[in-house]
Amino acid sequence: MEEYYWDTQLEYIGIMRDLYYNDDYLEFLVNNVWKLSKPIHIIDFGCGYGYLGLKLLPLFPTGSKYTGIDKGQQHINKKKELFHSLPYETEFFVADTNEIELESKYDIAVCHAFLLHMSEPQKKSFKKWLVQLSNRGKVICFEPHWISGLSSYYINGHEQSQIVSLGILQKLFEEDTKRNGKDGNIGVKVPQYLSELGVENIECRVSDKVNFLNPNVTQKDKEKLYNSLKEDGLGEVPSHREAFIEGLKNRGVKLKEAQEQYDAELLFSQVFNIDSSLIYAPNMKITFGEVKK
């Protein structure tokens, strides 16, 4: 059996996801926006090792239940280990989220940074998932909008345009989506997709998390954030120049643009280090609505 890629990325996923949300903002959503006052049963599509469940279950009303579905056996094994000693009723399935058949009994369906890895999810995934919800159940999608995240970097001493070339990156994302149907900017499009499927009372929020790598804090605090940023791909050294440029040309980029993009990524990798003063806001989009049956 072919190895499932994300099964090999447990450490990476665990380190980097703290970059995206403040716990008090999630609590605000649960209590003041979604107004969850009674126990609910939540189903998490593409749950990974259960990050979202670990974040949300302590905020949900007592007696809430959690179901996680993921294609990776190692993810589910890790999830069972993490949840074993916690006071929550849980169940886990190793399955393809587009193929599993379940009862329409769930109060909330969620996904986190999952749709961007799926080809054209609006044509299949959403329809499949909405069926699992009970009447007036909520669908909640935590998904990225890469280009807005990339516009929210600042490293002291350098103009943003020197290290992140937004124009070429936006073009690359759009062309890649046309080629393979996978969309790193899907977070900003989810409201439209849900509307087309008849979901009601749709709203979209943005995570308030802003990461500040401050050279004046303790070494331990710097290392924690710096390692998370590096795992998220920030300041990564680009591959061999000729191979990098050729790869971009194969994706429809002109030679000059490819050369400039290489130079920008190389500069970022050279100036970004643990003692940098850097601000980064991921701008994760959180879209939600209700399903009426």
Coordinates of C-alpha atoms in Angstrom, one line a residue:
M1 CA 0.0 0.0 0.0
E2 CA 1.3 3.5 -0.9
E3 CA 2.4 5.5 2.1
Y4 CA 0.0 8.3 3.0
Y5 CA 2.1 11.5 2.9
W6 CA 0.7 13.3 5.9
D7 CA 1.3 10.2 8.1
T8 CA 5.0 11.1 7.8
Q9 CA 4.4 14.7 8.9
L10 CA 3.1 14.4 12.5
E11 CA 5.9 16.4 14.0
Y12 CA 5.7 19.2 11.4
I13 CA 1.9 19.5 11.8
G14 CA 2.1 19.6 15.6
I15 CA 4.7 22.3 15.6
M16 CA 3.3 24.7 13.1
R17 CA -0.4 24.9 13.9
D18 CA 0.1 27.0 17.0
L19 CA 0.9 29.8 14.5
Y20 CA -2.7 30.2 13.4
Y21 CA -5.0 30.9 16.4
N22 CA -5.3 32.5 19.8
D23 CA -7.2 30.3 22.2
D24 CA -9.3 33.3 23.5
Y25 CA -10.4 34.0 19.9
L26 CA -11.6 30.4 19.5
E27 CA -13.4 30.7 22.8
F28 CA -15.1 33.9 21.6
L29 CA -16.3 32.1 18.4
V30 CA -17.8 29.2 20.4
N31 CA -19.5 31.4 23.0
N32 CA -20.4 34.6 21.3
V33 CA -20.6 33.9 17.6
W34 CA -21.7 30.2 17.3
K35 CA -23.4 30.5 20.7
L36 CA -23.1 26.8 21.5
S37 CA -24.9 26.3 24.8
K38 CA -25.9 22.6 24.6
P39 CA -23.8 19.4 24.1
I40 CA -23.1 18.9 20.4
H41 CA -21.7 16.0 18.2
I42 CA -18.9 17.3 16.0
I43 CA -17.4 15.4 13.0
D44 CA -13.9 16.5 11.8
F45 CA -13.0 15.7 8.2
G46 CA -9.3 15.2 7.5
C47 CA -8.8 15.4 11.2
G48 CA -5.1 14.5 11.2
Y49 CA -3.9 13.9 14.8
G50 CA -6.9 15.8 16.2
Y51 CA -5.6 19.3 16.5
L52 CA -9.0 21.0 16.0
G53 CA -10.7 18.6 18.5
L54 CA -8.0 19.3 21.1
K55 CA -8.5 23.0 20.6
L56 CA -12.3 23.1 20.6
L57 CA -13.6 20.3 22.8
P58 CA -12.5 22.0 26.1
L59 CA -14.5 25.1 24.9
F60 CA -17.7 23.1 23.9
P61 CA -20.5 22.4 26.4
T62 CA -19.9 19.5 28.7
G63 CA -21.1 16.2 27.2
S64 CA -20.1 17.1 23.6
K65 CA -18.9 14.2 21.4
Y66 CA -16.2 14.1 18.7
T67 CA -15.8 12.0 15.6
G68 CA -12.6 12.2 13.5
I69 CA -12.0 10.9 10.0
D70 CA -8.6 10.7 8.3
K71 CA -7.0 8.6 5.6
G72 CA -3.8 8.2 7.6
Q73 CA -3.6 5.3 10.0
Q74 CA -0.7 6.8 11.9
H75 CA -2.7 10.0 12.4
I76 CA -5.6 8.1 13.9
N77 CA -3.2 6.1 16.1
K78 CA -1.7 9.3 17.4
K79 CA -5.1 10.8 17.9
K80 CA -6.3 7.8 20.0
E81 CA -3.2 8.2 22.1
L82 CA -3.7 11.9 22.7
F83 CA -7.4 11.5 23.5
H84 CA -7.1 8.4 25.6
S85 CA -6.8 10.1 28.9
L86 CA -9.2 13.0 28.1
P87 CA -12.8 13.1 29.4
Y88 CA -14.4 13.2 26.0
E89 CA -16.6 10.7 24.1
T90 CA -14.8 10.1 20.8
E91 CA -14.7 7.8 17.8
F92 CA -12.2 7.6 14.9
F93 CA -12.4 6.2 11.4
V94 CA -9.5 5.5 9.0
A95 CA -11.2 6.3 5.7
D96 CA -11.4 8.6 2.7
T97 CA -13.6 11.5 3.6
N98 CA -15.3 11.4 0.2
E99 CA -16.2 7.8 0.4
I100 CA -17.2 7.0 4.0
E101 CA -21.0 6.5 4.6
L102 CA -22.3 7.8 8.0
E103 CA -25.6 8.7 9.5
S104 CA -26.9 12.3 9.2
K105 CA -26.6 12.8 13.0
Y106 CA -23.9 15.4 13.4
D107 CA -24.5 18.9 14.8
I108 CA -21.2 20.4 13.4
A109 CA -19.0 19.4 10.5
V110 CA -15.5 20.9 10.5
C111 CA -12.3 20.8 8.5
H112 CA -8.9 22.5 9.1
A113 CA -6.4 23.3 6.3
F114 CA -7.8 20.3 4.5
L115 CA -9.7 21.5 1.5
L116 CA -6.7 23.1 0.0
H117 CA -5.2 19.6 -0.6
M118 CA -8.3 18.3 -2.4
S119 CA -9.0 18.7 -6.1
E120 CA -12.1 20.8 -6.7
P121 CA -13.8 20.0 -3.3
Q122 CA -16.8 22.2 -4.2
K123 CA -17.8 19.6 -6.7
K124 CA -17.8 16.6 -4.4
S125 CA -16.5 17.0 -0.9
F126 CA -18.9 19.7 0.3
K127 CA -21.9 17.8 -1.0
K128 CA -20.8 14.7 0.7
W129 CA -20.1 16.3 4.0
L130 CA -23.3 18.3 4.2
V131 CA -25.3 15.1 4.1
Q132 CA -23.7 14.0 7.4
L133 CA -25.3 17.0 9.2
S134 CA -28.6 17.0 11.0
N135 CA -31.2 19.7 10.3
R136 CA -29.8 23.1 11.2
G137 CA -26.4 21.6 11.6
K138 CA -23.4 23.9 11.2
V139 CA -20.5 23.5 8.7
I140 CA -17.3 25.3 9.8
C141 CA -14.2 25.5 7.5
F142 CA -10.8 26.7 8.8
E143 CA -8.9 27.2 5.5
P144 CA -6.0 29.4 4.3
H145 CA -5.9 32.2 1.8
W146 CA -2.2 32.0 0.9
I147 CA -1.8 35.3 -0.9
S148 CA -3.2 37.3 2.1
G149 CA -0.9 35.4 4.5
L150 CA 2.1 36.2 2.2
S151 CA 1.1 39.9 2.2
S152 CA 1.4 39.9 6.0
Y153 CA 5.1 39.4 6.5
Y154 CA 7.4 42.1 7.8
I155 CA 11.1 41.5 8.6
N156 CA 12.9 44.5 10.1
G157 CA 15.4 46.1 7.8
H158 CA 13.8 45.0 4.5
E159 CA 11.0 46.1 2.2
Q160 CA 8.4 43.4 1.9
S161 CA 8.7 43.5 -1.9
Q162 CA 12.3 42.4 -1.5
I163 CA 11.5 39.1 0.2
V164 CA 7.9 38.3 -1.0
S165 CA 6.9 39.0 -4.6
L166 CA 3.2 38.9 -4.4
G167 CA 2.4 39.4 -8.1
I168 CA 4.2 36.3 -9.3
L169 CA 3.1 34.2 -6.4
Q170 CA -0.6 35.1 -7.0
K171 CA -0.2 34.1 -10.6
L172 CA 1.5 30.8 -9.7
F173 CA -1.3 29.9 -7.3
E174 CA -4.0 30.7 -9.9
E175 CA -2.3 28.7 -12.6
D176 CA -1.6 25.7 -10.3
T177 CA -5.3 25.6 -9.4
K178 CA -6.2 25.5 -13.1
R179 CA -3.8 22.6 -13.6
N180 CA -4.7 20.4 -10.7
G181 CA -7.8 21.8 -9.0
K182 CA -6.1 22.3 -5.6
D183 CA -6.4 25.8 -4.3
G184 CA -4.2 27.3 -1.5
N185 CA -6.5 30.4 -1.7
I186 CA -9.7 28.4 -1.1
G187 CA -10.3 30.0 2.3
V188 CA -11.6 33.2 0.8
K189 CA -13.8 31.2 -1.7
V190 CA -15.6 28.9 0.8
P191 CA -18.4 31.3 1.4
Q192 CA -19.3 31.3 -2.3
Y193 CA -19.1 27.5 -2.6
L194 CA -21.3 27.0 0.5
S195 CA -23.9 29.5 -0.8
E196 CA -24.1 27.6 -4.2
L197 CA -25.0 24.5 -2.2
G198 CA -27.8 26.2 -0.3
V199 CA -26.1 26.7 3.0
E200 CA -27.8 29.5 5.0
N201 CA -26.6 32.2 7.4
I202 CA -23.1 32.1 6.0
E203 CA -20.4 34.2 7.7
C204 CA -16.6 34.4 7.4
R205 CA -14.1 35.5 10.1
V206 CA -10.4 35.9 10.1
S207 CA -8.1 34.6 12.8
D208 CA -6.7 37.3 14.9
K209 CA -3.3 35.6 15.4
V210 CA -0.2 37.7 14.7
N211 CA 3.2 36.2 15.4
F212 CA 6.0 38.4 16.6
L213 CA 9.5 37.0 16.6
N214 CA 11.0 39.4 19.1
P215 CA 14.8 39.5 19.5
N216 CA 14.4 40.9 23.0
V217 CA 12.6 37.9 24.6
T218 CA 14.2 34.8 26.2
Q219 CA 16.1 32.3 24.0
K220 CA 13.6 29.6 24.8
D221 CA 10.6 31.8 23.6
K222 CA 12.5 32.7 20.5
E223 CA 13.4 29.1 19.7
K224 CA 9.8 28.0 20.0
L225 CA 8.4 30.5 17.6
Y226 CA 11.4 30.4 15.2
N227 CA 11.1 26.6 14.9
S228 CA 7.4 26.8 14.2
L229 CA 8.0 29.5 11.5
K230 CA 10.7 27.4 9.9
E231 CA 8.5 24.3 9.9
D232 CA 5.8 26.4 8.2
G233 CA 8.3 27.0 5.4
L234 CA 9.3 30.6 6.3
G235 CA 12.8 31.5 5.0
E236 CA 13.4 28.2 3.4
V237 CA 16.5 28.0 1.2
P238 CA 15.5 27.6 -2.4
S239 CA 16.7 24.7 -4.5
H240 CA 19.6 24.9 -7.0
R241 CA 19.1 28.1 -9.0
E242 CA 18.9 26.5 -12.4
A243 CA 16.5 23.8 -11.3
F244 CA 14.4 26.3 -9.4
I245 CA 14.1 28.6 -12.4
E246 CA 13.3 25.8 -14.8
G247 CA 10.6 24.5 -12.4
L248 CA 8.9 27.9 -12.4
K249 CA 9.2 28.2 -16.2
N250 CA 7.4 24.9 -16.5
R251 CA 4.6 26.4 -14.5
G252 CA 4.2 29.2 -16.9
V253 CA 6.5 31.9 -15.4
K254 CA 8.7 34.0 -17.6
L255 CA 12.5 33.8 -17.3
K256 CA 13.0 37.2 -15.7
E257 CA 10.1 36.6 -13.2
A258 CA 11.6 33.2 -12.3
Q259 CA 15.0 34.8 -11.7
E260 CA 13.6 37.5 -9.5
Q261 CA 11.6 35.0 -7.5
Y262 CA 14.7 32.9 -6.8
D263 CA 16.6 36.0 -5.7
A264 CA 13.7 37.0 -3.4
E265 CA 13.5 33.6 -1.7
L266 CA 17.3 33.4 -1.4
L267 CA 17.4 36.8 0.2
F268 CA 14.7 35.9 2.7
S269 CA 16.6 32.7 3.6
Q270 CA 19.8 34.6 4.2
V271 CA 18.3 37.4 6.4
F272 CA 15.8 35.4 8.4
N273 CA 17.3 33.9 11.6
I274 CA 16.4 33.4 15.2
D275 CA 17.5 36.9 16.1
S276 CA 15.4 38.5 13.4
S277 CA 12.6 40.9 14.3
L278 CA 9.7 39.5 12.2
I279 CA 5.9 39.9 12.2
Y280 CA 3.7 37.4 10.5
A281 CA -0.1 37.2 10.4
P282 CA -1.5 33.9 8.7
N283 CA -5.0 35.4 8.1
M284 CA -6.7 32.0 8.3
K285 CA -10.3 32.2 7.1
I286 CA -13.1 30.7 9.2
T287 CA -16.3 30.2 7.3
F288 CA -19.5 28.8 8.8
G289 CA -23.2 28.4 7.9
E290 CA -26.2 26.3 8.6
V291 CA -27.7 23.4 6.7
K292 CA -31.5 23.3 6.4
K293 CA -33.1 20.0 5.4

